[in-house]
Amino acid sequence: MTPTRRPAEHPVLAPVPDRTHRIHLRSAGVSVVLDVTDGRAPAIPHWGADLGELSANDLDAVCESAVEAAVNNAVDVPVRLGILPAQADGWLGRPGLTGSRPDGSGWAPRLHTEAITLDGQPLTATHVQSGPGRVVIKLADEPQSLAVELTLELLDSGLLRVRGTVTNTGETPYALDELTVALPVPARASELLDFAGRWARERTPQRSTFGVGTHLRENRRGRTGADSAHVLHAGTPGVGFSHGEVWGVHLGFSGNHRHLAEQVNTGTKILAGGEMLTAGEVVLDPDASYTSPWLYATYGAGLDQAAHRFHRFLRSREHHVSTRRPVTLNVWEAVYFDHDLARLRDLADRAAELGVERYVLDDGWFGSRRDDHSGLGDWVVSAEVWPDGLSPLIDHVTDLGMEFGLWFEPEMVNEDSEVARAHPEWILGPDSEQLPVESRHQQVLNLTIPGAYEHVKNQILALLDEYDIGYIKWDQNRDLLEAATRATGRAATHEQTLAAYRLMDELKAAHPGLEIEACASGGARVDLGVLEHTDRVWVSDCIDPLERQLMNRWTSQLLPLELMGSHIASGRSHTTGRLHTLSFRGLTALFGHLGIEWDLAQASEAELTELRAWIALYKQQRELLFTGDLVRVDRGEDVQWMYGVLSPARDEGLFVLAAVDRQGTSQHARLTFPGLDPAARYRLRPLIIGERPHGLNAPAWWQRAEEQDGIVLPGGVLTTSGLAAPLLDPEQGVLLSLTREHGDTSSPR
Ligand code: DGJ
């Protein structure tokens, strides 16, 4: 069939019939159809569930049947939604690319496609079909002297990512306002799910109706933010972990940014995201370019599948961490600023004895930093607290067989510090006279100034050269306000963010194997941008397990468990004052990269014995935890949460049942285990570590399982009809392990 062209529908650009390229990318149950009709800018008629094998004619039909009717009292042609939406296509929602020339022109580019490559090969044919792939589209607007390169990749995981580079091909500067990439979502995605939060309560979910207008999540903090949108989803009504359909976007960037969901009055809906630039921040001189961060986009039949695509992508990276994530002891909540060698060595002894593998010395070891008022930015070991340097502690830690890690906050200074006194011009601020309002008594070091960058880099490198340090906890404890280079007044957040990334890379290049933890007042820098340069995030300063049940549950919408720092703290939480059993703290922390943050000298023998058992269990289970698929169970109730991991072959599983509240009825929804092989038989064992959970009132099957080393049931029964739930007091939990029965010949899924 000869492809039928659409009528000459574009208001101005003449059709270029030999420039029609339609591409179908497919991967892991996701299809993306890209339509470049008549040389126009690319649009995406379909992003979502797999469309199956499509012939060239089918692909034409998909593209052509997505063209909407022109509506009354609007442009006379069907509006076309591009990846960079533009008024030239009749789009009246948020534009994708905006900026201007000194004379005010150039604010509404009209881009057309010049060339396309698929996996590096130029596309000459009209239609192409493929599996996963990388499409690069070169676009230009000659009259306005702009060139754009869009890169779109459908990865093996089914995760889609898109970014753009804009180049000024003209002779006058081009002040870029925004490069925001947009993806279409269907009308049935009528509900939004994204995240809010604050210090010590990061990633709190919020659902709302996807109505007409814009749900705009702008971030001017100069860091990802405790309140970041995290993943902005649009889903079918009531979308759950394993039911409904959901589309989500996440911007891989740690500076100012925006995520948005927009529905224009025709009903067309988009999810979009991009860096948020301040006026004058990116002005492109002739031939200069700007590249946007990746916008990652996931589709899932339920939220678990959407999360798995992020997890699989992250796990597929060459530099992804190993599954043997070392049990970590961080001294912060144990000693705070009280750095006493004898006490810290004693803590190391106790940690090593429990099976800890990495010991991290937190804030307070440098300069005049005896509290958070001074010394920040002076990365020289304090002779006052450490008269013999750090060796007496580091040697002790490494002799005990543990790796040593050290805290830094490389982007920050106290005004009361040597560096700030010597170089006030190195601080970010509105002008050379004034400074921004302090936050945690600190200011931001301007890493875009080469001298400042070299200074901090050299101070850190000197320590990495001198001492055996395998791990940096990289903190960042304030938002960036009035973040300009003081001498010029020009906004600096964009360059500052890239400089922080570069510094991380340079330190790692100089010390291969060095790991970096991304921390920012807890979990205010959790994004896929920083994770290109770091190896885990600190989820939150709140280690209260009840709070962590919520925060971990939703942090894992983006990150696999091995990237989430997850500690067992003292019984009474330092941030909420709540008291929890070690059992609840242990099973909560187990589903992450396990650590301890507790003054072990205060722990009783019984607590240490139980802690040892939690550490041993973590070591035994970490391979499963860090290779398995996360399963969060839809239980139709909100007081007993159930989640776990299943091995890829569905041979093993480990689940938690956690009571996060009480309810008005006495019984709870049955326990089901989605994702098991229905044809296999599994041995299900309750796993009790330490003290039996308070209020555990077990049904008959549970009692039998405890007497007989578990019970054996078909996967299909466990998945569908399920088992009566035990009763638990609030803030208590139990673990359940599943093992495929030996000799079971049914095929793994
Ligand atoms: C904030 C971090 O989140 C804490 O874990 C701790 O490192 C403090 N900063 C130290 O100042």
mmCIF file of C-alpha atoms and ligand atoms in Angstrom, residues 332 337 362-363 369 407 440 473 475 477 519-522 538 541 597, ligand 1:
data_model
loop_
_atom_site.group_PDB
_atom_site.id
_atom_site.type_symbol
_atom_site.label_atom_id
_atom_site.label_comp_id
_atom_site.label_asym_id
_atom_site.label_seq_id
_atom_site.Cartn_x
_atom_site.Cartn_y
_atom_site.Cartn_z
ATOM 1 C CA TRP A 332 26.363 10.215 63.147
ATOM 2 C CA PHE A 337 30.083 16.047 66.854
ATOM 3 C CA ASP A 362 30.573 11.589 59.776
ATOM 4 C CA ASP A 363 30.635 15.370 60.209
ATOM 5 C CA ARG A 369 33.937 22.122 63.009
ATOM 6 C CA TRP A 407 31.979 12.546 55.400
ATOM 7 C CA ARG A 440 22.160 25.683 58.701
ATOM 8 C CA LYS A 473 29.508 10.331 52.252
ATOM 9 C CA ASP A 475 26.465 15.699 51.956
ATOM 10 C CA ASN A 477 22.720 20.572 53.478
ATOM 11 C CA CYS A 519 23.211 12.678 50.852
ATOM 12 C CA ALA A 520 21.510 16.059 51.094
ATOM 13 C CA SER A 521 19.998 16.826 54.512
ATOM 14 C CA GLY A 522 18.963 13.186 54.253
ATOM 15 C CA TRP A 538 20.760 8.377 51.889
ATOM 16 C CA ASP A 541 17.615 11.611 58.092
ATOM 17 C CA GLU A 597 23.448 4.214 63.145
HETATM 18 C C1 DGJ B 1 22.874 15.653 57.248
HETATM 19 C C2 DGJ B 1 22.949 14.197 56.960
HETATM 20 O O1 DGJ B 1 21.789 13.754 56.355
HETATM 21 C C3 DGJ B 1 23.250 13.442 58.236
HETATM 22 O O2 DGJ B 1 23.220 12.061 58.004
HETATM 23 C C4 DGJ B 1 24.572 13.904 58.768
HETATM 24 O O3 DGJ B 1 25.580 13.513 57.883
HETATM 25 C C5 DGJ B 1 24.564 15.386 58.960
HETATM 26 N N1 DGJ B 1 24.131 16.089 57.797
HETATM 27 C C6 DGJ B 1 25.929 15.883 59.333
HETATM 28 O O4 DGJ B 1 25.991 17.227 59.433
#
